[in-house]
mmCIF file of C-alpha atoms in Angstrom:
data_model
loop_
_atom_site.group_PDB
_atom_site.id
_atom_site.type_symbol
_atom_site.label_atom_id
_atom_site.label_comp_id
_atom_site.label_asym_id
_atom_site.label_seq_id
_atom_site.Cartn_x
_atom_site.Cartn_y
_atom_site.Cartn_z
ATOM 1 C CA MET E 30 11.077 11.902 -16.836
ATOM 2 C CA PRO E 31 10.753 11.575 -13.241
ATOM 3 C CA VAL E 32 9.126 9.412 -11.291
ATOM 4 C CA GLU E 33 7.113 11.007 -7.752
ATOM 5 C CA VAL E 34 5.803 9.280 -5.211
ATOM 6 C CA THR E 35 3.114 10.738 -2.438
ATOM 7 C CA TRP E 36 2.985 9.259 0.943
ATOM 8 C CA TRP E 37 -0.213 10.642 2.157
ATOM 9 C CA GLY E 38 -0.485 7.815 4.867
ATOM 10 C CA HIS E 39 -1.178 3.983 5.590
ATOM 11 C CA ALA E 40 -0.558 2.272 2.923
ATOM 12 C CA THR E 41 -1.840 5.174 0.477
ATOM 13 C CA CYS E 42 0.511 6.469 -1.929
ATOM 14 C CA THR E 43 0.178 8.174 -5.291
ATOM 15 C CA ILE E 44 2.791 7.124 -8.162
ATOM 16 C CA GLU E 45 3.170 9.116 -11.251
ATOM 17 C CA ASP E 46 4.914 7.692 -13.866
ATOM 18 C CA SER E 47 4.814 8.235 -17.674
ATOM 19 C CA ASN E 48 1.723 10.667 -17.211
ATOM 20 C CA ILE E 49 -0.261 8.549 -15.166
ATOM 21 C CA ARG E 50 -1.558 8.652 -12.019
ATOM 22 C CA VAL E 51 -1.704 5.589 -9.702
ATOM 23 C CA LEU E 52 -3.725 5.324 -6.751
ATOM 24 C CA THR E 53 -2.560 2.381 -3.300
ATOM 25 C CA ASP E 54 -4.611 1.241 -1.056
ATOM 26 C CA PRO E 55 -7.214 4.918 -0.836
ATOM 27 C CA LEU E 56 -8.303 5.521 2.893
ATOM 28 C CA PHE E 57 -9.180 8.919 3.871
ATOM 29 C CA VAL E 58 -11.606 9.321 7.101
ATOM 30 C CA ARG E 59 -10.464 10.579 10.428
ATOM 31 C CA ARG E 60 -11.537 6.879 11.824
ATOM 32 C CA LEU E 61 -12.418 3.496 11.027
ATOM 33 C CA ALA E 62 -14.483 1.379 13.310
ATOM 34 C CA HIS E 63 -12.044 1.725 16.676
ATOM 35 C CA LEU E 64 -9.512 2.795 14.534
ATOM 36 C CA ARG E 65 -8.906 6.850 14.311
ATOM 37 C CA ARG E 66 -6.134 8.799 12.776
ATOM 38 C CA ARG E 67 -3.674 10.353 14.772
ATOM 39 C CA ARG E 68 -0.828 12.127 12.148
ATOM 40 C CA GLY E 69 -1.265 13.795 9.223
ATOM 41 C CA ALA E 70 -4.430 16.148 7.710
ATOM 42 C CA LEU E 71 -6.911 13.771 5.957
ATOM 43 C CA PRO E 72 -5.468 14.197 2.398
ATOM 44 C CA PRO E 73 -6.871 17.217 -0.091
ATOM 45 C CA PRO E 74 -9.286 16.640 -2.403
ATOM 46 C CA ASP E 75 -6.460 16.437 -5.376
ATOM 47 C CA ALA E 76 -5.201 12.995 -3.652
ATOM 48 C CA LEU E 77 -8.393 11.023 -5.268
ATOM 49 C CA ARG E 78 -6.835 12.221 -8.694
ATOM 50 C CA ALA E 79 -5.969 8.747 -10.392
ATOM 51 C CA ASP E 80 -6.167 7.177 -13.686
ATOM 52 C CA LEU E 81 -6.229 3.500 -11.605
ATOM 53 C CA VAL E 82 -6.416 2.704 -8.349
ATOM 54 C CA LEU E 83 -4.407 -0.495 -6.613
ATOM 55 C CA VAL E 84 -6.179 -2.312 -3.680
ATOM 56 C CA SER E 85 -3.953 -4.955 -2.007
ATOM 57 C CA HIS E 86 -6.501 -6.956 -0.215
ATOM 58 C CA LEU E 87 -10.021 -7.229 0.976
ATOM 59 C CA HIS E 88 -9.063 -5.580 4.624
ATOM 60 C CA ALA E 89 -11.513 -2.162 5.495
ATOM 61 C CA ASP E 90 -8.096 -0.202 5.866
ATOM 62 C CA HIS E 91 -7.610 -1.907 2.159
ATOM 63 C CA LEU E 92 -10.457 -2.083 0.142
ATOM 64 C CA HIS E 93 -12.830 0.901 1.503
ATOM 65 C CA LEU E 94 -15.404 1.154 0.336
ATOM 66 C CA PRO E 95 -17.011 4.702 0.966
ATOM 67 C CA SER E 96 -13.266 6.048 -0.016
ATOM 68 C CA LEU E 97 -13.435 4.177 -3.499
ATOM 69 C CA ALA E 98 -16.826 5.685 -3.877
ATOM 70 C CA ARG E 99 -15.326 9.094 -3.805
ATOM 71 C CA LEU E 100 -13.268 8.699 -6.813
ATOM 72 C CA ALA E 101 -14.768 9.862 -10.182
ATOM 73 C CA ARG E 102 -16.764 8.407 -12.339
ATOM 74 C CA GLY E 103 -14.717 5.642 -14.534
ATOM 75 C CA THR E 104 -11.655 5.054 -12.906
ATOM 76 C CA ARG E 105 -10.161 1.708 -13.378
ATOM 77 C CA LEU E 106 -9.149 -0.192 -10.124
ATOM 78 C CA LEU E 107 -7.767 -3.210 -9.959
ATOM 79 C CA VAL E 108 -8.553 -5.449 -7.131
ATOM 80 C CA PRO E 109 -8.205 -9.050 -5.858
ATOM 81 C CA ARG E 110 -9.657 -12.185 -8.255
ATOM 82 C CA GLY E 111 -13.300 -12.412 -5.866
ATOM 83 C CA ALA E 112 -13.003 -9.562 -3.666
ATOM 84 C CA PRO E 113 -16.992 -8.656 -5.143
ATOM 85 C CA ARG E 114 -18.215 -11.474 -3.605
ATOM 86 C CA GLY E 115 -16.206 -11.320 -0.714
ATOM 87 C CA VAL E 116 -17.105 -7.615 -0.303
ATOM 88 C CA PRO E 117 -20.953 -7.045 -1.853
ATOM 89 C CA GLY E 118 -20.924 -2.480 -1.896
ATOM 90 C CA LEU E 119 -17.317 -3.201 -4.347
ATOM 91 C CA ARG E 120 -20.434 -3.598 -7.034
ATOM 92 C CA ARG E 121 -22.447 -0.953 -5.821
ATOM 93 C CA LEU E 122 -20.077 1.367 -7.096
ATOM 94 C CA ASP E 123 -21.224 1.027 -10.989
ATOM 95 C CA GLY E 124 -18.578 4.680 -11.556
ATOM 96 C CA LEU E 125 -15.543 2.265 -12.115
ATOM 97 C CA ARG E 126 -14.566 0.213 -13.911
ATOM 98 C CA VAL E 127 -13.550 -2.830 -11.383
ATOM 99 C CA THR E 128 -11.187 -5.418 -13.248
ATOM 100 C CA GLU E 129 -10.619 -9.141 -11.250
ATOM 101 C CA VAL E 130 -7.190 -9.488 -10.775
ATOM 102 C CA SER E 131 -4.788 -12.065 -9.163
ATOM 103 C CA PRO E 132 -0.696 -13.170 -8.938
ATOM 104 C CA GLY E 133 0.446 -13.801 -12.072
ATOM 105 C CA ASP E 134 -1.766 -10.833 -14.713
ATOM 106 C CA ARG E 135 -0.288 -8.262 -16.222
ATOM 107 C CA ILE E 136 -2.363 -4.943 -16.466
ATOM 108 C CA GLU E 137 -2.106 -2.307 -19.580
ATOM 109 C CA VAL E 138 -2.395 1.074 -19.092
ATOM 110 C CA GLY E 139 -1.912 3.625 -20.867
ATOM 111 C CA ASP E 140 2.040 3.063 -21.575
ATOM 112 C CA LEU E 141 2.153 1.796 -17.778
ATOM 113 C CA VAL E 142 1.988 -2.273 -17.061
ATOM 114 C CA VAL E 143 0.849 -3.618 -14.055
ATOM 115 C CA ARG E 144 2.533 -6.924 -12.948
ATOM 116 C CA VAL E 145 0.020 -8.907 -10.131
ATOM 117 C CA VAL E 146 2.635 -10.284 -7.446
ATOM 118 C CA HIS E 147 1.750 -12.353 -4.675
ATOM 119 C CA ALA E 148 1.605 -11.283 -0.996
ATOM 120 C CA LEU E 149 1.785 -13.779 1.831
ATOM 121 C CA HIS E 150 -1.409 -12.028 3.726
ATOM 122 C CA ASP E 151 -4.824 -12.971 4.883
ATOM 123 C CA GLY E 152 -7.406 -12.226 2.091
ATOM 124 C CA ARG E 153 -9.937 -12.286 3.066
ATOM 125 C CA ARG E 154 -13.183 -9.379 4.786
ATOM 126 C CA LEU E 155 -12.398 -9.688 8.024
ATOM 127 C CA PRO E 156 -13.758 -10.141 11.285
ATOM 128 C CA VAL E 157 -16.598 -12.007 9.187
ATOM 129 C CA GLY E 158 -16.513 -14.056 6.043
ATOM 130 C CA PRO E 159 -15.743 -16.857 4.599
ATOM 131 C CA HIS E 160 -14.615 -15.798 0.580
ATOM 132 C CA ARG E 161 -10.593 -15.938 0.314
ATOM 133 C CA SER E 162 -9.562 -13.660 -2.520
ATOM 134 C CA PRO E 163 -5.715 -13.671 -2.430
ATOM 135 C CA ALA E 164 -3.147 -10.595 -0.875
ATOM 136 C CA LEU E 165 -1.376 -8.858 -4.051
ATOM 137 C CA GLY E 166 1.251 -7.052 -4.547
ATOM 138 C CA TYR E 167 1.311 -4.649 -7.257
ATOM 139 C CA VAL E 168 5.093 -3.773 -9.899
ATOM 140 C CA VAL E 169 3.978 -0.404 -11.926
ATOM 141 C CA GLU E 170 6.746 -0.433 -14.788
ATOM 142 C CA GLY E 171 7.274 2.514 -16.747
ATOM 143 C CA GLN E 172 9.945 5.198 -16.807
ATOM 144 C CA ALA E 173 10.410 3.108 -13.168
ATOM 145 C CA ARG E 174 9.578 -0.158 -11.474
ATOM 146 C CA THR E 175 7.788 0.749 -7.742
ATOM 147 C CA TYR E 176 6.679 -2.615 -6.311
ATOM 148 C CA PHE E 177 3.907 -1.241 -3.972
ATOM 149 C CA ALA E 178 4.170 -4.392 -1.552
ATOM 150 C CA GLY E 179 0.329 -3.937 -0.101
ATOM 151 C CA ASP E 180 0.044 -5.735 2.985
ATOM 152 C CA THR E 181 2.544 -8.737 3.712
ATOM 153 C CA GLY E 182 5.225 -10.974 5.704
ATOM 154 C CA LEU E 183 8.525 -12.034 4.569
ATOM 155 C CA PHE E 184 8.554 -15.218 2.465
ATOM 156 C CA ASP E 185 10.925 -16.858 0.622
ATOM 157 C CA SER E 186 10.191 -16.020 -2.780
ATOM 158 C CA MET E 187 9.521 -12.607 -3.015
ATOM 159 C CA ALA E 188 13.013 -11.049 -4.744
ATOM 160 C CA ALA E 189 12.246 -14.053 -7.426
ATOM 161 C CA GLU E 190 8.334 -13.023 -7.913
ATOM 162 C CA VAL E 191 8.730 -9.677 -7.950
ATOM 163 C CA GLY E 192 11.329 -8.852 -9.907
ATOM 164 C CA PRO E 193 13.943 -5.918 -10.394
ATOM 165 C CA VAL E 194 12.790 -2.976 -9.365
ATOM 166 C CA ASP E 195 13.823 0.350 -8.431
ATOM 167 C CA LEU E 196 11.630 1.681 -5.662
ATOM 168 C CA ALA E 197 10.013 -0.215 -3.497
ATOM 169 C CA LEU E 198 6.737 0.755 -1.334
ATOM 170 C CA LEU E 199 6.946 -1.071 1.491
ATOM 171 C CA PRO E 200 5.136 -1.642 5.429
ATOM 172 C CA VAL E 201 7.386 -1.428 7.717
ATOM 173 C CA GLY E 202 4.610 -1.546 11.186
ATOM 174 C CA GLY E 203 0.630 -1.618 11.403
ATOM 175 C CA TRP E 204 -1.770 0.150 13.781
ATOM 176 C CA GLY E 205 -1.738 -1.969 17.144
ATOM 177 C CA PRO E 206 0.627 -2.729 19.665
ATOM 178 C CA HIS E 207 1.322 -6.226 18.071
ATOM 179 C CA LEU E 208 1.792 -7.197 14.331
ATOM 180 C CA GLY E 209 0.476 -10.795 13.672
ATOM 181 C CA GLU E 210 1.310 -13.457 11.102
ATOM 182 C CA GLY E 211 1.433 -11.833 7.505
ATOM 183 C CA HIS E 212 2.852 -8.180 8.303
ATOM 184 C CA LEU E 213 6.451 -6.742 8.069
ATOM 185 C CA ASP E 214 8.142 -5.019 11.020
ATOM 186 C CA ALA E 215 11.349 -2.642 10.324
ATOM 187 C CA GLY E 216 13.347 -5.868 10.766
ATOM 188 C CA ARG E 217 11.651 -8.114 7.828
ATOM 189 C CA ALA E 218 10.968 -5.353 6.043
ATOM 190 C CA ALA E 219 15.202 -4.116 6.189
ATOM 191 C CA ARG E 220 15.775 -8.275 5.513
ATOM 192 C CA ALA E 221 13.138 -7.575 2.111
ATOM 193 C CA LEU E 222 14.945 -4.388 1.123
ATOM 194 C CA ALA E 223 17.936 -6.683 1.044
ATOM 195 C CA GLY E 224 16.820 -8.988 -1.445
ATOM 196 C CA LEU E 225 14.982 -6.703 -3.429
ATOM 197 C CA ALA E 226 17.581 -4.709 -4.312
ATOM 198 C CA PRO E 227 16.519 -1.741 -5.908
ATOM 199 C CA HIS E 228 18.060 1.235 -5.749
ATOM 200 C CA SER E 229 15.445 3.376 -3.315
ATOM 201 C CA ALA E 230 12.957 2.378 -0.634
ATOM 202 C CA VAL E 231 10.068 4.720 0.867
ATOM 203 C CA PRO E 232 8.593 3.261 4.476
ATOM 204 C CA VAL E 233 4.687 2.668 5.164
ATOM 205 C CA HIS E 234 1.923 1.584 6.639
ATOM 206 C CA TYR E 235 2.573 2.583 9.927
ATOM 207 C CA GLY E 236 2.262 6.084 11.964
ATOM 208 C CA THR E 237 -1.432 6.435 11.269
ATOM 209 C CA TYR E 238 -3.673 4.987 12.294
ATOM 210 C CA TRP E 239 -3.780 3.975 15.622
ATOM 211 C CA PRO E 240 -6.780 1.895 18.052
ATOM 212 C CA ILE E 241 -8.630 4.628 20.342
ATOM 213 C CA GLY E 242 -8.237 4.113 24.027
ATOM 214 C CA MET E 243 -4.550 3.262 23.736
ATOM 215 C CA ASP E 244 -2.156 5.800 23.231
ATOM 216 C CA ALA E 245 -0.268 4.588 25.388
ATOM 217 C CA VAL E 246 0.009 1.176 25.329
ATOM 218 C CA ARG E 247 3.666 0.364 23.223
ATOM 219 C CA PRO E 248 3.431 4.399 21.774
ATOM 220 C CA HIS E 249 6.715 3.470 20.295
ATOM 221 C CA GLU E 250 5.254 0.984 18.205
ATOM 222 C CA PHE E 251 3.426 3.804 17.032
ATOM 223 C CA HIS E 252 6.162 5.771 16.586
ATOM 224 C CA ALA E 253 9.194 4.001 15.985
ATOM 225 C CA PRO E 254 8.847 2.465 12.563
ATOM 226 C CA GLY E 255 9.702 4.323 10.482
ATOM 227 C CA ASP E 256 12.649 5.459 12.179
ATOM 228 C CA GLU E 257 13.998 1.577 13.341
ATOM 229 C CA PHE E 258 13.225 1.019 9.425
ATOM 230 C CA VAL E 259 15.978 3.395 8.130
ATOM 231 C CA ARG E 260 18.328 2.045 10.403
ATOM 232 C CA LEU E 261 17.840 -1.409 10.134
ATOM 233 C CA ALA E 262 17.513 -0.632 6.291
ATOM 234 C CA ALA E 263 21.241 1.366 6.395
ATOM 235 C CA GLU E 264 22.444 -1.511 7.742
ATOM 236 C CA ALA E 265 21.441 -4.487 6.104
ATOM 237 C CA ALA E 266 20.851 -2.320 2.271
ATOM 238 C CA PRO E 267 23.429 0.115 2.724
ATOM 239 C CA GLN E 268 22.969 0.872 -1.823
ATOM 240 C CA VAL E 269 19.576 1.312 -1.290
ATOM 241 C CA ALA E 270 18.356 5.171 -0.905
ATOM 242 C CA VAL E 271 15.602 5.541 2.085
ATOM 243 C CA HIS E 272 13.361 8.368 2.029
ATOM 244 C CA LYS E 273 10.909 8.532 5.053
ATOM 245 C CA LEU E 274 8.218 10.709 4.270
ATOM 246 C CA GLY E 275 6.001 12.739 6.826
ATOM 247 C CA HIS E 276 2.220 12.303 5.840
ATOM 248 C CA GLY E 277 1.438 14.142 2.317
ATOM 249 C CA GLU E 278 4.883 14.728 1.269
ATOM 250 C CA GLY E 279 6.798 12.990 -2.183
ATOM 251 C CA VAL E 280 10.061 12.434 -3.522
ATOM 252 C CA ARG E 281 10.757 13.123 -6.886
ATOM 253 C CA LEU E 282 13.577 10.283 -8.795
ATOM 254 C CA GLU E 283 15.250 10.273 -11.487
ATOM 255 C CA VAL E 284 15.756 6.733 -12.796
ATOM 256 C CA ALA E 285 18.434 5.990 -14.867
ATOM 257 C CA ARG E 286 18.170 2.299 -16.455
#
């Protein structure tokens, strides 16, 4: 059975595996605080259809309450442990089935197993909030093993913790002219890819949102990370098939294991 991945922009993807739809870090707005969507139409209503939603960390561009509120009642939602305390508005989404998870947890959903793994990133709700929650990645195991990295820096044990995967959804950029600690740029993502050694990869988390009024500030940081990742991945991990998707585009993979 094939596995399909659609990239809606930023870190929002739909993974379809074993007749189950998994949605990652849903963000369905034209504007978020000082950011505006610069590329790609807003995802269609059907993009909100999901059996399971994965939230990687508490930052508002990943745990976005208005987008989560649009999910169908009864949708299963995995969030970092402590998220309802750090983001009190999450408790008001009483139509969702929220499960708090930590690295090392395994969650079964139908024929899928979701493994929760560590991410190297600030897990707090910014700009304020003392409550810490872990930043997470997820490995969705069904017909394929798909690694959604969330937002993370490169760390030595990444390949060992993630384990063998068929497809890696890796962040390669951000939403501003500078990436701080705990992020992958195109070069670090290519190094991560070499260690993970999946069959295929899709670059995400770039080229969607940009700060209002900063259109002319280092525009290559907005436009170029996807192409740069393709180039560097070909050097660092030539055996990996990299699929650079446009907003709303998908890829269908036949996985033989």
